[in-house]
Coordinates of C-alpha atoms and ligand atoms in Angstrom, one line a residue:
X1 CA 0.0 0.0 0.0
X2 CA 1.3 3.3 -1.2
X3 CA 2.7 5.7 1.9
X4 CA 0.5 9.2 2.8
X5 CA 2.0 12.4 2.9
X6 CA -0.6 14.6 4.0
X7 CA 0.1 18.2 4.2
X8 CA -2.1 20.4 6.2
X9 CA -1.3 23.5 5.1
X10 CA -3.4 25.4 8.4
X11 CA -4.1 29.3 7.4
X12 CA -1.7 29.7 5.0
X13 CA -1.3 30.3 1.4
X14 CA -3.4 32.0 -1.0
X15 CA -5.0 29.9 -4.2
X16 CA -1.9 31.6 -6.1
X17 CA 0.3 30.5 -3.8
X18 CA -1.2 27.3 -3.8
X19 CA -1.1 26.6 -7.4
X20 CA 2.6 27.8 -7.9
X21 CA 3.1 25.2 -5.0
X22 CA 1.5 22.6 -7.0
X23 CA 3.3 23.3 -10.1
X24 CA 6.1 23.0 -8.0
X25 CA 5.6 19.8 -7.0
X26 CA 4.4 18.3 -10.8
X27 CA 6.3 15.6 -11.9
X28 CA 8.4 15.1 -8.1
X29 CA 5.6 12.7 -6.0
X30 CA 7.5 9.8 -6.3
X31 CA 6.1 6.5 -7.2
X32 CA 4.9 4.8 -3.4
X33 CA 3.7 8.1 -2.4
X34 CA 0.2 9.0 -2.1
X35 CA 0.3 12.9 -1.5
X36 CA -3.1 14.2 0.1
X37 CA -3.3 18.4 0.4
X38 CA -5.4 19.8 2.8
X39 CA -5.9 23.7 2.0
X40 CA -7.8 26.1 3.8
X41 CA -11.4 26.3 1.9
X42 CA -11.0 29.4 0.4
X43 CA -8.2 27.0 -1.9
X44 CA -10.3 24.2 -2.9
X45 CA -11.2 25.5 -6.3
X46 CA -6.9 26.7 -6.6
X47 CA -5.4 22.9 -5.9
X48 CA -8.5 20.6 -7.8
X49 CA -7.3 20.8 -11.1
X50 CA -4.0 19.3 -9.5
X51 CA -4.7 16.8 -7.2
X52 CA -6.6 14.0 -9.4
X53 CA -5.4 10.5 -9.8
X54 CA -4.7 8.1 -8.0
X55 CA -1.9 8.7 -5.8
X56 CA -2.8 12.8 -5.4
X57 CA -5.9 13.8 -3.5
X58 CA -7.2 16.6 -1.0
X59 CA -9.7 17.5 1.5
X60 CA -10.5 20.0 4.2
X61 CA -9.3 20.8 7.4
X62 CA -12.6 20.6 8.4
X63 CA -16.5 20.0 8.0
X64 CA -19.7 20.6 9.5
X65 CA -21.6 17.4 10.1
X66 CA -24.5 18.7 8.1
X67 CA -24.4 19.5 4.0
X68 CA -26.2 23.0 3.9
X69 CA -28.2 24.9 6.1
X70 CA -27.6 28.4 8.5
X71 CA -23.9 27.1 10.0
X72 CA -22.4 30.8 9.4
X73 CA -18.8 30.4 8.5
X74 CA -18.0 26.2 8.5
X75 CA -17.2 24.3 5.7
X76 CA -19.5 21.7 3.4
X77 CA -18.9 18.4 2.8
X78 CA -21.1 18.4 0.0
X79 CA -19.3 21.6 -1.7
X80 CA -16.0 19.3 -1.0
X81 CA -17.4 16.5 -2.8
X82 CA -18.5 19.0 -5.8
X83 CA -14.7 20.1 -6.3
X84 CA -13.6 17.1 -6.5
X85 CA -12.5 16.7 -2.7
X86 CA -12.4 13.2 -1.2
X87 CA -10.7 13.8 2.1
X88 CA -11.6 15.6 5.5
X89 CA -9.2 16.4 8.8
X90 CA -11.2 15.6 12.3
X91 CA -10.2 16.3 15.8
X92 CA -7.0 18.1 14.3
X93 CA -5.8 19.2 17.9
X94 CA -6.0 22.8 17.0
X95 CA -9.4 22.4 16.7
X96 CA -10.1 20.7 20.1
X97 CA -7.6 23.2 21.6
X98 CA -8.7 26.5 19.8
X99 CA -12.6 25.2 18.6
X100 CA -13.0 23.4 21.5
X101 CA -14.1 20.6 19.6
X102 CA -15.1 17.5 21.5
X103 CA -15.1 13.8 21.1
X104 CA -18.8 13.7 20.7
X105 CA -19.3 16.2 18.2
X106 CA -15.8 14.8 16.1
X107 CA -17.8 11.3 16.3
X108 CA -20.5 13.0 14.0
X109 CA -18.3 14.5 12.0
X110 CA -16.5 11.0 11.2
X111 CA -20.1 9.7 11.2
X112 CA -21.4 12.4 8.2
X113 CA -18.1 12.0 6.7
X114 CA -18.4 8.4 5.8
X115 CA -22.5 8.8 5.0
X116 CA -21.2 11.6 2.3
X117 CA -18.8 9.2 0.7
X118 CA -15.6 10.7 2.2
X119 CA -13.0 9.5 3.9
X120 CA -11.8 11.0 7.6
X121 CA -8.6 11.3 9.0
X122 CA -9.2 11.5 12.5
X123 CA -6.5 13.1 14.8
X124 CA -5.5 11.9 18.3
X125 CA -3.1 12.8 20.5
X126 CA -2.0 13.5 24.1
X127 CA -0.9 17.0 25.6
X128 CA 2.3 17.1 27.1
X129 CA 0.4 17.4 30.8
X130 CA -1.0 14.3 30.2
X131 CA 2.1 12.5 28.8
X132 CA 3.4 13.3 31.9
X133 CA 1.0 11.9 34.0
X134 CA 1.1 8.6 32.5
X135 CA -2.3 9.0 30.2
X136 CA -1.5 9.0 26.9
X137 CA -2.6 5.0 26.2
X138 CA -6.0 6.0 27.8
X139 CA -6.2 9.8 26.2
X140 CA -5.9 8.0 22.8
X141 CA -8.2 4.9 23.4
X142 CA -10.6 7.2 24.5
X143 CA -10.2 9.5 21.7
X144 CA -10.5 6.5 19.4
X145 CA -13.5 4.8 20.8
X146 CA -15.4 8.3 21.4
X147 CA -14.4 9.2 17.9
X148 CA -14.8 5.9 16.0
X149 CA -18.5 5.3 18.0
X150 CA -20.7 3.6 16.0
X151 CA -18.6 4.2 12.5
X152 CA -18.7 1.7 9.5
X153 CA -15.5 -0.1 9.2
X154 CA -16.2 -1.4 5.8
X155 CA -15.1 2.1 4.3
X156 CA -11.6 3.8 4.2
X157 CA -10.3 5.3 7.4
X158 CA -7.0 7.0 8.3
X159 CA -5.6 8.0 11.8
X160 CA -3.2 10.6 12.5
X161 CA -1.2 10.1 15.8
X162 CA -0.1 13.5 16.7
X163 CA 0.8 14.3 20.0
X164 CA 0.3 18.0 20.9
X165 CA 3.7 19.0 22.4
X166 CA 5.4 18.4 18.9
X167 CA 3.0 19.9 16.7
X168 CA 4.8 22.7 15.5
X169 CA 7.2 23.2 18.2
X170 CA 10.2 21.1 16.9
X171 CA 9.9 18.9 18.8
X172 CA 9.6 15.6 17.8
X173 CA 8.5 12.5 19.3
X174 CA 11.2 9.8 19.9
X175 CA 11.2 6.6 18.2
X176 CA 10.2 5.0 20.9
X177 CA 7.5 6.8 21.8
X178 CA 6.0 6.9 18.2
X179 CA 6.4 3.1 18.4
X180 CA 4.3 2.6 21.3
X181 CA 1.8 4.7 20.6
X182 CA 1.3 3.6 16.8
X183 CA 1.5 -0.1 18.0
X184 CA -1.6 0.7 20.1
X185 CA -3.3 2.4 18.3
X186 CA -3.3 -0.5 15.0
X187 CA -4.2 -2.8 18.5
X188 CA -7.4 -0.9 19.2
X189 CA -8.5 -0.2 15.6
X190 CA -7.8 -4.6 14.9
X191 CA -9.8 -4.9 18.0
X192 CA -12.8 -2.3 16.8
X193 CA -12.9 -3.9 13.4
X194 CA -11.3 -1.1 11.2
X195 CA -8.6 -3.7 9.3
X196 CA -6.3 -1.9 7.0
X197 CA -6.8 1.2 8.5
X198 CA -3.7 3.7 7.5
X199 CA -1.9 5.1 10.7
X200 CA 0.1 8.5 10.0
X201 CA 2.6 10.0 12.4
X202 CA 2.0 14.4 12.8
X203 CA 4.0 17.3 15.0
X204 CA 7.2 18.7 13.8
X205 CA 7.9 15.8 10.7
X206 CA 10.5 17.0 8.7
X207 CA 13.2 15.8 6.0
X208 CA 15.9 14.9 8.4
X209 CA 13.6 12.6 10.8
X210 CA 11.4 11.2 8.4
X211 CA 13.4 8.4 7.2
X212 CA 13.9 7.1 11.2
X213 CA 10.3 7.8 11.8
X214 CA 8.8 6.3 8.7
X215 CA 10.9 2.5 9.6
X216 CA 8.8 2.5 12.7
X217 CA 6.4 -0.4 12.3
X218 CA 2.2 0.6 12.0
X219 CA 3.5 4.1 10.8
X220 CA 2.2 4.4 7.3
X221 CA 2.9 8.1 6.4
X222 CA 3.0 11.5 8.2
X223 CA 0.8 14.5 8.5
X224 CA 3.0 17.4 8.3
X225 CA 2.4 20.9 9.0
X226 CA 5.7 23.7 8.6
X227 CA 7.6 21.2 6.4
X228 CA 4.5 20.8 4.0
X229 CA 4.1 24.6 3.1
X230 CA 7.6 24.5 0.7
X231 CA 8.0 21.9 -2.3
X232 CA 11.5 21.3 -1.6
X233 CA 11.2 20.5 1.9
X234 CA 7.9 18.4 1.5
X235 CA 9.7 16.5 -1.4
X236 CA 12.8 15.5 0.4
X237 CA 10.8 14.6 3.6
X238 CA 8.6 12.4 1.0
X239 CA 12.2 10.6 -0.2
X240 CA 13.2 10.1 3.2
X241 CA 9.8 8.7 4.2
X242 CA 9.4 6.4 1.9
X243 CA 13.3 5.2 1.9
X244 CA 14.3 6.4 -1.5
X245 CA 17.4 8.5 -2.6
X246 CA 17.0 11.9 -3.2
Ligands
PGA301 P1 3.8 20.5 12.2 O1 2.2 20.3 12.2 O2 4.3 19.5 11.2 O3 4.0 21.9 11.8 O4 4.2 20.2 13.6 C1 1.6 19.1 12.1 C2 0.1 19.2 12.2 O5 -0.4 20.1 12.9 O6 -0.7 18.4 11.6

């Protein structure tokens, strides 16, 4: 199964900037790769025309858990799905932190998500507080049951382990600890029912520790933030990911 390199690009570029990054990167996903973008919405129309096949996609950051209707300022899955869209971020911590998004409300977002033919890539991930008080197995099996509650696991699904102290900080989680976490994590979604599910490793991925993060068994690609926003540094953290030469 091809590696994910998802890049969620937060609140940045412009649909120009967003295109010159895509012609950019034309022609340098190598083969293994499955690239996924995830622009801010005013974008969507901007990175389409670029992202189809199959090893390219992209999707939101996020969507309201209802198609149409008065939800001033969210996002549409069905608009998504009009443009050509196929993906979706949930639970990104910077929406439970900043949104105060919870568990229950992220459930229905997976939940809509899947009804409206898209796949979610739902984020988990312990602060450093809670790290350091020995919780992070139960923050994320109670992230993933909350989150995967009553969720068909006949259909695509993709979890992003990011744990909140290295998302964007530079600071990046040891082997070890990227180990454990990813090894229970693919324990509780074999246990649930979601087989084949894709596991991605997120907070401060770069080029230089992609390559010792991307051996680590049940980690089948990254979700990066900073390292995504320039082609050069997305594409080298893509070789070194998947193991190839630059
Ligand atoms: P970062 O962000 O790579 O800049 O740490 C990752 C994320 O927020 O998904």
């Amino acid at each position: 199964m091809a590696r994910i390199f998802a890049a969620n690009w937060k609140l940045n570029k412009s649909p120009r900037e967003a295109r010159e990054f895509l012609e950019g990167l034309k022609n340098q996903v190598p083969s293994g790769a499955e690239v996924l973008i995830f622009p801010s919405a005013p974008c969507w129309e901007a990175v389409a025309p670029f992202l189809k096949g199959p090893s390219l996609g992209w999707g939101a950051q996020n969507i309201w858990q209802e198609a149409q209707g008065a939800f001033t300022g969210e996002n549409s899955a069905a608009v998504l799905k009009e443009l050509g869209g196929g993906f979706a971020l949930v639970g990104h911590s910077e929406r439970r932190q900043i949104f105060g998004e919870q568990n229950d409300l992220l459930n229905r977002k997976v939940r809509f998500l899947q009804s409206s033919g898209l796949v979610p890539v739902l984020c988990v991930g312990e602060t450093l507080e809670q790290r350091e008080r020995g919780e992070t197995n139960s923050v994320l099996e109670s992230q993933l049951s909350a989150g995967l509650k009553e969720v068909a696991t006949a259909s695509r699904m993709i979890v992003a382990y990011e744990p909140v102290w290295a998302i964007g900080t530079g600071r990046v989680a040891e082997p070890a600890q990227v180990h454990e976490a990813h090894k229970l994590i693919r324990g509780w979604l074999d246990g649930a029912g979601f087989k084949g599910s894709q596991i991605l490793y997120g907070g401060s991925a770069k080029a230089d520790n992609a390559g010792e993060l991307g051996r680590i068994e049940n980690v089948d690609g990254f979700l990066i933030g900073g390292a995504s926003l320039d082609v050069a540094s997305f594409v080298s953290l893509i070789k070194n990911g998947l193991g190839v030469s630059a």
